[in-house]
Short mmCIF file of C-alpha atoms (C1' of nucleotides) in Angstrom, two decimals:
data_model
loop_
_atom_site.label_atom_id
_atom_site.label_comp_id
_atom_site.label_asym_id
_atom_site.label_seq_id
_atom_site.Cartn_x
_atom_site.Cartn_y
_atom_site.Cartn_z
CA UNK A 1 -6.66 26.65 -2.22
CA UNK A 2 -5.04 25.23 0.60
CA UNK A 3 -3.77 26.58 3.85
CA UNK A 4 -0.54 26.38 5.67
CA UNK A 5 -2.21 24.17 8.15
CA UNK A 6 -3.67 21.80 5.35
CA UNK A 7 0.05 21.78 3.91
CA UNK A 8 1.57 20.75 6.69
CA UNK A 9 -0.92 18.28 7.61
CA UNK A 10 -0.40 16.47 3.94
CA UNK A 11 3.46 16.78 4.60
CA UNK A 12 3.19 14.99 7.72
CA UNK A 13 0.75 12.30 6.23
CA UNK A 14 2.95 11.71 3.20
CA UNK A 15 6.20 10.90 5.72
CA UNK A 16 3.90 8.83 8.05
CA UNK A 17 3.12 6.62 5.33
CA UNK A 18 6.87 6.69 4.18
CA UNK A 19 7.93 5.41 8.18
CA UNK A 20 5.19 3.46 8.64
CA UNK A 21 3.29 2.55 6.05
CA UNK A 22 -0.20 3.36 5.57
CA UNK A 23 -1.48 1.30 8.53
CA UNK A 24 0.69 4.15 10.52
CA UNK A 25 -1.16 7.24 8.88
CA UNK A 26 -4.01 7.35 11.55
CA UNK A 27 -5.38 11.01 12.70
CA UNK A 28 -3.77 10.22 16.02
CA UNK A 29 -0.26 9.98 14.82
CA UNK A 30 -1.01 12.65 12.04
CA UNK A 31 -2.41 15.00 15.02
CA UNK A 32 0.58 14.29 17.21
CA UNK A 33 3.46 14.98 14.34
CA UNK A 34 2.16 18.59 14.00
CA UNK A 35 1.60 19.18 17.77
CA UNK A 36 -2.02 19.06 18.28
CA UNK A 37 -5.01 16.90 19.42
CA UNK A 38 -6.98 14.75 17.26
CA UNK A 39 -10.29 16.82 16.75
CA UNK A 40 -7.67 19.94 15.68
CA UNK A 41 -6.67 17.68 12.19
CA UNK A 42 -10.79 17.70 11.79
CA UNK A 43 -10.74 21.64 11.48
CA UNK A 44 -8.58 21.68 8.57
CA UNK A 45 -9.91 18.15 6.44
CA UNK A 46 -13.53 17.12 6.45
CA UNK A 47 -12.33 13.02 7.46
CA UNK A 48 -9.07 10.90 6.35
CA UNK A 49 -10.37 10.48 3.33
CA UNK A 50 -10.00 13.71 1.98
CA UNK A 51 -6.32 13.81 3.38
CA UNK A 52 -5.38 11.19 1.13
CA UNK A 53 -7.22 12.52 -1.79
CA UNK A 54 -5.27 15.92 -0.81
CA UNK A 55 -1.73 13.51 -1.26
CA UNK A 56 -2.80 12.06 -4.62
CA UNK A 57 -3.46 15.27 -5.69
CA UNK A 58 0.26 16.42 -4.33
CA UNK A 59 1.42 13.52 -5.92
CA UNK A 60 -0.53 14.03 -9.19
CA UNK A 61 1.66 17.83 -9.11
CA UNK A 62 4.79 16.27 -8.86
CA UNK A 63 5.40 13.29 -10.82
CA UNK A 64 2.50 13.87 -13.44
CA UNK A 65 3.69 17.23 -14.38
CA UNK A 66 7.44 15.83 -15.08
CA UNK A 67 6.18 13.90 -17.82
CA UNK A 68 3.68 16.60 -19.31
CA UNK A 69 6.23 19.26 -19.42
CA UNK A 70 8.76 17.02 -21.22
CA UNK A 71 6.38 16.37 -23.97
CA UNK A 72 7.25 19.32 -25.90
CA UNK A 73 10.29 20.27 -24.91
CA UNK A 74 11.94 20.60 -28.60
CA UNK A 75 14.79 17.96 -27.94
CA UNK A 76 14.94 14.81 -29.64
CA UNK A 77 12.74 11.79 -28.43
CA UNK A 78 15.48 10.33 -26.39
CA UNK A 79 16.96 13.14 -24.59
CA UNK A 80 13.10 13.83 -23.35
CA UNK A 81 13.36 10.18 -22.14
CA UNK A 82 16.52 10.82 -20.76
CA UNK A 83 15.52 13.81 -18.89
CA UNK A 84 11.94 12.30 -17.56
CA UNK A 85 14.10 9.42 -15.90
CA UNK A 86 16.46 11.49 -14.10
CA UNK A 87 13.81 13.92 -13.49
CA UNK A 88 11.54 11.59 -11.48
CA UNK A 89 15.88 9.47 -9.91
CA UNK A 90 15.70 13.94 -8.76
CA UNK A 91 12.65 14.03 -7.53
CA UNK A 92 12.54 11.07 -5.51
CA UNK A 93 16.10 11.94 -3.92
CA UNK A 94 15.21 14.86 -2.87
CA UNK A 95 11.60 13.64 -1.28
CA UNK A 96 12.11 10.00 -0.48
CA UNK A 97 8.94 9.99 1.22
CA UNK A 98 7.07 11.01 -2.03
CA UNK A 99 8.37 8.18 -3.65
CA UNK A 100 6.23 5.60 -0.85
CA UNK A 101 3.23 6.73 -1.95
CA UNK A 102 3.52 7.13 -5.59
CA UNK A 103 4.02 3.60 -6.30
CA UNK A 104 2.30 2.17 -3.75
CA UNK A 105 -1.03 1.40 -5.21
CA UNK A 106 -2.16 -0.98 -2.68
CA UNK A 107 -2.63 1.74 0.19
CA UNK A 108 -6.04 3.32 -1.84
CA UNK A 109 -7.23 -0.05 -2.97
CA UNK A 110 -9.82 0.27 -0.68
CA UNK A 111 -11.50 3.37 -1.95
CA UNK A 112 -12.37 2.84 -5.52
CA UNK A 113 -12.65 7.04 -6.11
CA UNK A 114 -8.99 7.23 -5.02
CA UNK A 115 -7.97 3.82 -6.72
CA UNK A 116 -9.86 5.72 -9.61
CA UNK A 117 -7.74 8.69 -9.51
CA UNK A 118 -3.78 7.28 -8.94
CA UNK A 119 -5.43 4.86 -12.13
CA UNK A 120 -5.83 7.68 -14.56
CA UNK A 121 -2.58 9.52 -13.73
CA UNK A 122 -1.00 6.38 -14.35
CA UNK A 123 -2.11 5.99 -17.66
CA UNK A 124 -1.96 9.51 -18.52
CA UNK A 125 1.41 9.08 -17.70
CA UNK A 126 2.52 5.88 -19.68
CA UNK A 127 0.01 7.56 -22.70
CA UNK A 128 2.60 10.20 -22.82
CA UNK A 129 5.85 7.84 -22.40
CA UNK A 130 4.50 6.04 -25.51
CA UNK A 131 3.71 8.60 -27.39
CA UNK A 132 7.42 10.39 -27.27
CA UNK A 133 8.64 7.03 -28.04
CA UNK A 134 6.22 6.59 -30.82
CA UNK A 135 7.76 10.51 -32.21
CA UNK A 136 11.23 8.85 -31.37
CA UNK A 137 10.30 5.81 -34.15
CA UNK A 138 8.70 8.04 -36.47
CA UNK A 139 12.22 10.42 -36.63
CA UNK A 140 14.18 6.46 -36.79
CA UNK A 141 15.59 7.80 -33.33
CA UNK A 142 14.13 4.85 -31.98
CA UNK A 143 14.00 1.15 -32.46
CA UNK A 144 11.20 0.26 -34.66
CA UNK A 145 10.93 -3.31 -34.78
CA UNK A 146 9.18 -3.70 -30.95
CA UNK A 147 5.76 -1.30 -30.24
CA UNK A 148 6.43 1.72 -28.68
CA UNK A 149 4.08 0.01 -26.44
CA UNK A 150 6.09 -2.89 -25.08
CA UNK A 151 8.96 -0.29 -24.80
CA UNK A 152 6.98 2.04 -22.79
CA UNK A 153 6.15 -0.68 -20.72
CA UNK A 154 9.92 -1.86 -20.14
CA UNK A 155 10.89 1.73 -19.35
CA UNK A 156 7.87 2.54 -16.95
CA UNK A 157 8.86 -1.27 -15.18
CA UNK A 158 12.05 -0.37 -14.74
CA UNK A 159 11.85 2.81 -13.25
CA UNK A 160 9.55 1.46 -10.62
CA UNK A 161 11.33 -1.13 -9.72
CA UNK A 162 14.70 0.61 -9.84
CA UNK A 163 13.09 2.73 -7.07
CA UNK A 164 11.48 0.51 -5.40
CA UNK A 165 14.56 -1.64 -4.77
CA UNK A 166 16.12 2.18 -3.64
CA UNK A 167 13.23 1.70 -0.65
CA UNK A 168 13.56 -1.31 0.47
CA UNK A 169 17.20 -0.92 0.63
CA UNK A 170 16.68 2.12 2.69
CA UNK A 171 18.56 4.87 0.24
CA UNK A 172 21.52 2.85 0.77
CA UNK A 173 22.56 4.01 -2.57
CA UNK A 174 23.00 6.68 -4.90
CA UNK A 175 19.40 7.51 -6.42
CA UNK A 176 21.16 10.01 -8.96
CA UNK A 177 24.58 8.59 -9.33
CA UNK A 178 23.75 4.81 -10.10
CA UNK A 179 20.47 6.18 -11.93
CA UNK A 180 22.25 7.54 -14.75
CA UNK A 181 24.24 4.58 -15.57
CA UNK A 182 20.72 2.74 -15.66
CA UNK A 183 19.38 5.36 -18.27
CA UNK A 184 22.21 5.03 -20.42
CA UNK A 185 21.73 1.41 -20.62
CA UNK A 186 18.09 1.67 -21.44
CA UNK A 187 18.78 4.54 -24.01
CA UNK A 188 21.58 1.74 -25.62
CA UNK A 189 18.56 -0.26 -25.84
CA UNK A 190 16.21 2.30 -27.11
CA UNK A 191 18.70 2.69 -30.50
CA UNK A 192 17.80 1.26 -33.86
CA UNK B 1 4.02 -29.94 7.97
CA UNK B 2 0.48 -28.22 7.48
CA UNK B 3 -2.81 -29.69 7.99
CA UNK B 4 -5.72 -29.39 5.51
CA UNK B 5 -7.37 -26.76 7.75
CA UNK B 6 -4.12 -24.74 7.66
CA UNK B 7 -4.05 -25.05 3.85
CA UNK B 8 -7.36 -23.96 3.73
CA UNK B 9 -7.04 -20.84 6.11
CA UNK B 10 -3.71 -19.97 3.71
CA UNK B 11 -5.84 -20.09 0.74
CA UNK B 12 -8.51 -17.85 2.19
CA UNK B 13 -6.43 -15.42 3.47
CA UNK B 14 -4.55 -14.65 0.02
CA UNK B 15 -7.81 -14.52 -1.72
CA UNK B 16 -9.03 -11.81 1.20
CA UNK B 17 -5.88 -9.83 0.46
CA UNK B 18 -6.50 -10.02 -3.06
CA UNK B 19 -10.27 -8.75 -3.06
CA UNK B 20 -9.99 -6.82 -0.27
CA UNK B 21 -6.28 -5.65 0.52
CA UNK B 22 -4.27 -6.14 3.52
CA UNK B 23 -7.05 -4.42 5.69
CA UNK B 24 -9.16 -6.87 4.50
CA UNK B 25 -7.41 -9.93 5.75
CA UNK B 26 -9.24 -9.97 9.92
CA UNK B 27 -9.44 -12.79 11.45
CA UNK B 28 -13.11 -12.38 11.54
CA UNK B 29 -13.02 -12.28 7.46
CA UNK B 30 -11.01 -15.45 7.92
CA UNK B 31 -13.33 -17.49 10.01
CA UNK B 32 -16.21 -16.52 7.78
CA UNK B 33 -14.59 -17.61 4.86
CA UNK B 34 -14.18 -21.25 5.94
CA UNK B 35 -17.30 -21.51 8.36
CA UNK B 36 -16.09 -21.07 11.46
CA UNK B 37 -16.36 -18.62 14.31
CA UNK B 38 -13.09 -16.37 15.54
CA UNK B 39 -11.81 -18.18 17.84
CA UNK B 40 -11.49 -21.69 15.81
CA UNK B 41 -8.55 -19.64 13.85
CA UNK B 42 -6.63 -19.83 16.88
CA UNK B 43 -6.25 -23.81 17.15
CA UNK B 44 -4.82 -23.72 13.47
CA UNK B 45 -2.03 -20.79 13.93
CA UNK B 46 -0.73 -19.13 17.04
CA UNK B 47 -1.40 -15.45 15.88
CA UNK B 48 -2.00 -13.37 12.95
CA UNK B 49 1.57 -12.72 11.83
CA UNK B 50 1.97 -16.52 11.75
CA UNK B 51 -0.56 -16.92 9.03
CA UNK B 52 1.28 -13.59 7.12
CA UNK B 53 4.34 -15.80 7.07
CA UNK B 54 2.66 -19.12 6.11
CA UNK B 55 1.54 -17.14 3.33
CA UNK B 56 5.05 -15.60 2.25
CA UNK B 57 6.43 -19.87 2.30
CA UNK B 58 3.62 -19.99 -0.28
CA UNK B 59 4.57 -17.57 -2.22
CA UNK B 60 8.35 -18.48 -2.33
CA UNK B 61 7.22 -22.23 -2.83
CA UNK B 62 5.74 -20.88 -6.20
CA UNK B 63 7.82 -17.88 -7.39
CA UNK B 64 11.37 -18.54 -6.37
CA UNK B 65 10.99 -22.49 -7.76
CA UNK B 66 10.41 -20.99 -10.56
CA UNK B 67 13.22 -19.45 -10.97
CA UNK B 68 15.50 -22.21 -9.41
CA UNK B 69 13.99 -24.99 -11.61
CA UNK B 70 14.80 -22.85 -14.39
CA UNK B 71 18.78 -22.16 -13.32
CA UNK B 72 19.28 -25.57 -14.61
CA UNK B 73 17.51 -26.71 -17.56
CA UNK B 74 19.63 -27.75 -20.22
CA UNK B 75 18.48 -24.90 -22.78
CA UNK B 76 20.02 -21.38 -24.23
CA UNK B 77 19.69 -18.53 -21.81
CA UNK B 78 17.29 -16.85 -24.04
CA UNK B 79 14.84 -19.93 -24.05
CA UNK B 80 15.15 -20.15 -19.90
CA UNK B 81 14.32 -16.57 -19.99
CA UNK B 82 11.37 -17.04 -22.28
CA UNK B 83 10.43 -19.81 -20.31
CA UNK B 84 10.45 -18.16 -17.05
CA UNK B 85 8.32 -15.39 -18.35
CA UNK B 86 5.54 -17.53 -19.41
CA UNK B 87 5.24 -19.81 -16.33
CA UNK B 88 5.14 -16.39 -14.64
CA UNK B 89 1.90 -15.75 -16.66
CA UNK B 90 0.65 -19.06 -16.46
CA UNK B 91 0.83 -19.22 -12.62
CA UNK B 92 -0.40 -15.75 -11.73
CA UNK B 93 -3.34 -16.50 -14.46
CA UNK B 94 -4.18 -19.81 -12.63
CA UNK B 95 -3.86 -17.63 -9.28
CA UNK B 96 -4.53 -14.41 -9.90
CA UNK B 97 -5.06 -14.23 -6.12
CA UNK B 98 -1.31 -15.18 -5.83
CA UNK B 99 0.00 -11.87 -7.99
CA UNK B 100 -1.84 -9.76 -5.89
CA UNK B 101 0.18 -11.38 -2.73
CA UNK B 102 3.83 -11.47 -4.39
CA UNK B 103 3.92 -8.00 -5.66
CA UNK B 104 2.73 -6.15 -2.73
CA UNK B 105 5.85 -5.57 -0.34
CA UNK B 106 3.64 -3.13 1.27
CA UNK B 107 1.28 -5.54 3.20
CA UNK B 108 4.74 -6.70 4.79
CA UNK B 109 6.45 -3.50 5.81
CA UNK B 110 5.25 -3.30 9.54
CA UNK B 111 6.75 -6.73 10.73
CA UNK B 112 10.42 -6.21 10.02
CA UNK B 113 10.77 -10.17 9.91
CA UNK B 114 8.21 -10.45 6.83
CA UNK B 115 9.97 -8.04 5.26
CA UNK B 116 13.29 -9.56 5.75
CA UNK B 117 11.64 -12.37 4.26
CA UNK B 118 9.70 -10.84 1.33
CA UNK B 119 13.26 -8.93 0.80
CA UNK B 120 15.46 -12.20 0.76
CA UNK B 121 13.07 -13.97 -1.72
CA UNK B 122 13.25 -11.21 -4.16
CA UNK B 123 17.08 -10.62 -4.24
CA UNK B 124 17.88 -14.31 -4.76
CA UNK B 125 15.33 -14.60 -7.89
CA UNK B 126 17.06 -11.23 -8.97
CA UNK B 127 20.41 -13.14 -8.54
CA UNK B 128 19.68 -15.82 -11.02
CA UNK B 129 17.92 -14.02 -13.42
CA UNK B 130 21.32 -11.97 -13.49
CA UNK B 131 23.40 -15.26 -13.91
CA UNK B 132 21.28 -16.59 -16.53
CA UNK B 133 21.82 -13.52 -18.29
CA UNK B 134 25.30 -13.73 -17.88
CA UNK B 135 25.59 -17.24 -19.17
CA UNK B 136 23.86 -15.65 -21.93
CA UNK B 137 26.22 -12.85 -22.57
CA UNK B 138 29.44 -15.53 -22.24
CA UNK B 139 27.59 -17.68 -25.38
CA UNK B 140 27.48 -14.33 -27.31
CA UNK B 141 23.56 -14.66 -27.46
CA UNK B 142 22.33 -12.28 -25.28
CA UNK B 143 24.13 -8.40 -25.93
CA UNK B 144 27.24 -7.57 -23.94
CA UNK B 145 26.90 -3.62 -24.52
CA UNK B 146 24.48 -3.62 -21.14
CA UNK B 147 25.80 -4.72 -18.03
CA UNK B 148 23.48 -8.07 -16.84
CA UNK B 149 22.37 -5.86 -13.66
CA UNK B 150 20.83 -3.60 -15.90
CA UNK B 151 19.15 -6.01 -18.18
CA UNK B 152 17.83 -7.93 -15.48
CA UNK B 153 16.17 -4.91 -13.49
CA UNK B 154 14.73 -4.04 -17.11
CA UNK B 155 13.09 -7.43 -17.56
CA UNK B 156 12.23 -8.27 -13.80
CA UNK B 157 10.96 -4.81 -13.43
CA UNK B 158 8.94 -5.25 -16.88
CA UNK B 159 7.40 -8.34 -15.52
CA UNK B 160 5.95 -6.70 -12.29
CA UNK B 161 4.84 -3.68 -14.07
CA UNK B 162 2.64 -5.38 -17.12
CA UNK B 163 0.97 -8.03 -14.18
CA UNK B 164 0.78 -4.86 -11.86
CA UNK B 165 -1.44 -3.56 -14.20
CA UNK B 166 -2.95 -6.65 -15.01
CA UNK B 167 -4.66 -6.96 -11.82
CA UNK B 168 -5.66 -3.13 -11.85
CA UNK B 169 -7.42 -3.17 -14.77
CA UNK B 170 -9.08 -6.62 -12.98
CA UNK B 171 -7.77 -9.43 -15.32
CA UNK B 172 -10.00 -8.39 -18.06
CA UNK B 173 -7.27 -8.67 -20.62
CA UNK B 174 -5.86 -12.12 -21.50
CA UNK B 175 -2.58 -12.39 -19.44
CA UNK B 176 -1.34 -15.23 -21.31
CA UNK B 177 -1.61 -14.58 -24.83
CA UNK B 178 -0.67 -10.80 -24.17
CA UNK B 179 2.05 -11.78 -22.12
CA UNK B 180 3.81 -14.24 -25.06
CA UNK B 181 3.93 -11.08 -27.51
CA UNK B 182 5.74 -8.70 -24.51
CA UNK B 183 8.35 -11.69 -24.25
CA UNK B 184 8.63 -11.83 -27.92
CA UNK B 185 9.62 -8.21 -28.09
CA UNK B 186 12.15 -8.38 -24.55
CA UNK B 187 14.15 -11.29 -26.15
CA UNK B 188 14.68 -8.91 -29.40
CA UNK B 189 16.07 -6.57 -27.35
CA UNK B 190 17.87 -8.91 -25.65
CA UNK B 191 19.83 -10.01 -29.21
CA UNK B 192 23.21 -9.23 -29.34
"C1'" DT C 1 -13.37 54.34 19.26
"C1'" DG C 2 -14.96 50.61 21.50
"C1'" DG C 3 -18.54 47.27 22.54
"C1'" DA C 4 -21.27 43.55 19.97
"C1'" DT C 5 -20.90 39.85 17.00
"C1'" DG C 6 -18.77 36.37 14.43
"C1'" DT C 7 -14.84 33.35 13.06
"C1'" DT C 8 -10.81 30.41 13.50
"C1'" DA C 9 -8.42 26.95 15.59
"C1'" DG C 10 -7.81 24.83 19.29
"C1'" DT C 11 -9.18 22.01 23.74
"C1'" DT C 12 -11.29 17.99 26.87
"C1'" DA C 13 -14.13 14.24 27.11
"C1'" DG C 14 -16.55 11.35 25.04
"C1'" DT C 15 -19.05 7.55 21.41
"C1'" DA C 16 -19.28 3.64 18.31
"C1'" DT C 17 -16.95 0.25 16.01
"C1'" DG C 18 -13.96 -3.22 15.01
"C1'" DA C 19 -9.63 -5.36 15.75
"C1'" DA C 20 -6.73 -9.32 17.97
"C1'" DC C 21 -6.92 -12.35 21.20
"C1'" DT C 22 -8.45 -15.41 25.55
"C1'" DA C 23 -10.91 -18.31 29.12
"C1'" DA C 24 -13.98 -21.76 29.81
"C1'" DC C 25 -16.86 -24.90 28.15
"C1'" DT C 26 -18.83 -28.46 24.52
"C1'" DT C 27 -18.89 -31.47 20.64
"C1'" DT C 28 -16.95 -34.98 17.81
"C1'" DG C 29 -14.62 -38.79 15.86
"C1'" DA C 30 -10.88 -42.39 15.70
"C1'" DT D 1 -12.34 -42.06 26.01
"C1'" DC D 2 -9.77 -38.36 25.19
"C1'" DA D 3 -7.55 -35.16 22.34
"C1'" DA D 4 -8.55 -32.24 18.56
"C1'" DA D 5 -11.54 -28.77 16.96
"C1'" DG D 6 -15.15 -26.32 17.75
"C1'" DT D 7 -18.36 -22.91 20.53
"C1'" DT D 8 -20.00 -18.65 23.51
"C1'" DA D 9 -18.94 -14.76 25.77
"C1'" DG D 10 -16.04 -12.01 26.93
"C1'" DT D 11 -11.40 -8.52 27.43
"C1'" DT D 12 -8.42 -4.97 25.86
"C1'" DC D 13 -7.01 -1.78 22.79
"C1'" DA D 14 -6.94 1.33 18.79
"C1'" DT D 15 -9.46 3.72 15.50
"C1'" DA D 16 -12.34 7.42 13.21
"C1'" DC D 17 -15.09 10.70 14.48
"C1'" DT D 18 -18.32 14.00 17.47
"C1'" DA D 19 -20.17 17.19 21.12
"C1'" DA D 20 -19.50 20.97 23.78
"C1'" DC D 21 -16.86 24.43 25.01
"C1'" DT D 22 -13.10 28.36 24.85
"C1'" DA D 23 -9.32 31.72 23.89
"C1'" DA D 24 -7.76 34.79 20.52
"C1'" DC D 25 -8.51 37.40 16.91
"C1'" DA D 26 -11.29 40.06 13.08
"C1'" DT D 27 -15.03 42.85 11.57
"C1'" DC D 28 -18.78 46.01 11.87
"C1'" DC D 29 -21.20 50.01 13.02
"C1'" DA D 30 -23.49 53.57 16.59
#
DNA sequence: TGGATGTTAGTTAGTATGAACTAACTTTGA
DNA sequence: TCAAAGTTAGTTCATACTAACTAACATCCA
């Protein structure tokens, strides 16, 4: 279990990284956005390695559990897909921050047990995608003549780099608003 | 104009980023890798940040030309789309070290002018893909139901993802070969 | 009930390491 | 011969982390 402190540590790490980038997450910022001294952020995490581990595993409750929980929902295939997408457009408006880390791959290439980790919730989370779409072509709901595969792909691409481009233009626009146009063109493209 | 020792310190420093990250490319790393000692680095490029934006003229010498030569071959819009796709896989499989560089606006986001840079690349190759799909949509052979934004966020976004992975899973699968069957099933989706 | 003991969470003052970069000198090749 | 390209030996600064200590609080038991 975690403690307040440990909370608000992770907190304060995950917006660091969002300002800053990772190359700004260093125990001397971290220690001076909660209003203590360096050696204090060593009471509450063993080294910096375990605070990132701590957001992965923050990040692994947010976006990982929006596509688990949609998998059996009892709606049709494309309303879950529907729903995951604005889910995650929800999500990521209201915690911009979270959104920096999650597809930001590059800041754990370093350590292989966290590149390890974001790896498998990745799949785990494209496994599901393609399986709903895979229920979706079974019930002719869905567009049979590409693989659920290549269509899990397109939808999982798209979303990234939808929010992506929502970073680098500094939430210039509307996450939500413009997001839902996007997912009804991709759900046009989803039909037989 | 560069010198061959210039070219060479451009070459080592992608393939640094590429096996070992951003935090991997030190000038220290960089003198090792062509034989020299630290300081040598410094009669071939004023600073650090000059060889980060060396390597971003690289990268828009091979990415964005391929997108410009394409603009205005004398072929369909599907078959320029097509096309695009596969010299995408072609270079990045020739250099993987390359992908690694392109896709990673992280690496970039502390110096606001890389960014800027990095930024203004991207946009413009989003721009033409957009216009080729247009053209596309005005000859009836690409569908008009989907706004061209839309389409081209789908199959830019599509592209990143599938080399994205690509490189995590360390080039073991064929990028190529794969790569011509996840075209084959974007330009059926693409059909009006 | 209140002193002894232990715990939690903080401090100051350091270490070791590695980064970018520089000054001053030497080698080398057209 | 002299400029280009290299060297050695440093500086300065930031980083992760540690040692030693302390104030405030919690718990235990004679």
């Amino acid at each position: 279990m975690q403690t307040e402190r440990q909370r608000e540590i992770i907190e304060a790490a995950i917006h660091l990284i969002h300002h800053k980038g990772i190359q700004g997450l260093t125990i001397k910022n971290l220690a001076q956005a909660i209003g203590v001294t360096e050696p204090a952020v060593y009471r509450h995490f063993e080294n910096k390695i375990q605070i990132l581990i701590a957001i992965l595993d923050v990040f692994r409750g947010n976006t990982a559990n929006i596509f688990e929980q949609e998998q059996f929902r009892q709606v049709s295939a494309l309303e879950k897909i529907t729903h995951l997408f604005n889910e995650h457009f929800s999500t990521f408006t209201t915690n911009p921050a979270l959104a920096s880390v999650v597809f930001s791959e590059e800041i754990f290439k370093n350590e292989p047990l966290l590149l390890d980790k974001i790896m498998s919730v990745m799949s785990g989370n494209m496994a599901i995608l393609r399986d709903i779409i895979q229920e979706g072509q079974a019930n002719e709901e869905i567009r049979n003549d590409v693989p659920a595969e290549h269509l899990s792909w397109m939808l999982m691409g798209t979303l990234r780099l939808y929010i992506k481009n929502w970073q680098l233009q500094q939430h210039t626009m509307n996450l939500k608003s413009e997001g839902k146009k996007l997912i009804h063109s991709l759900s046009r493209i989803l039909l037989p």
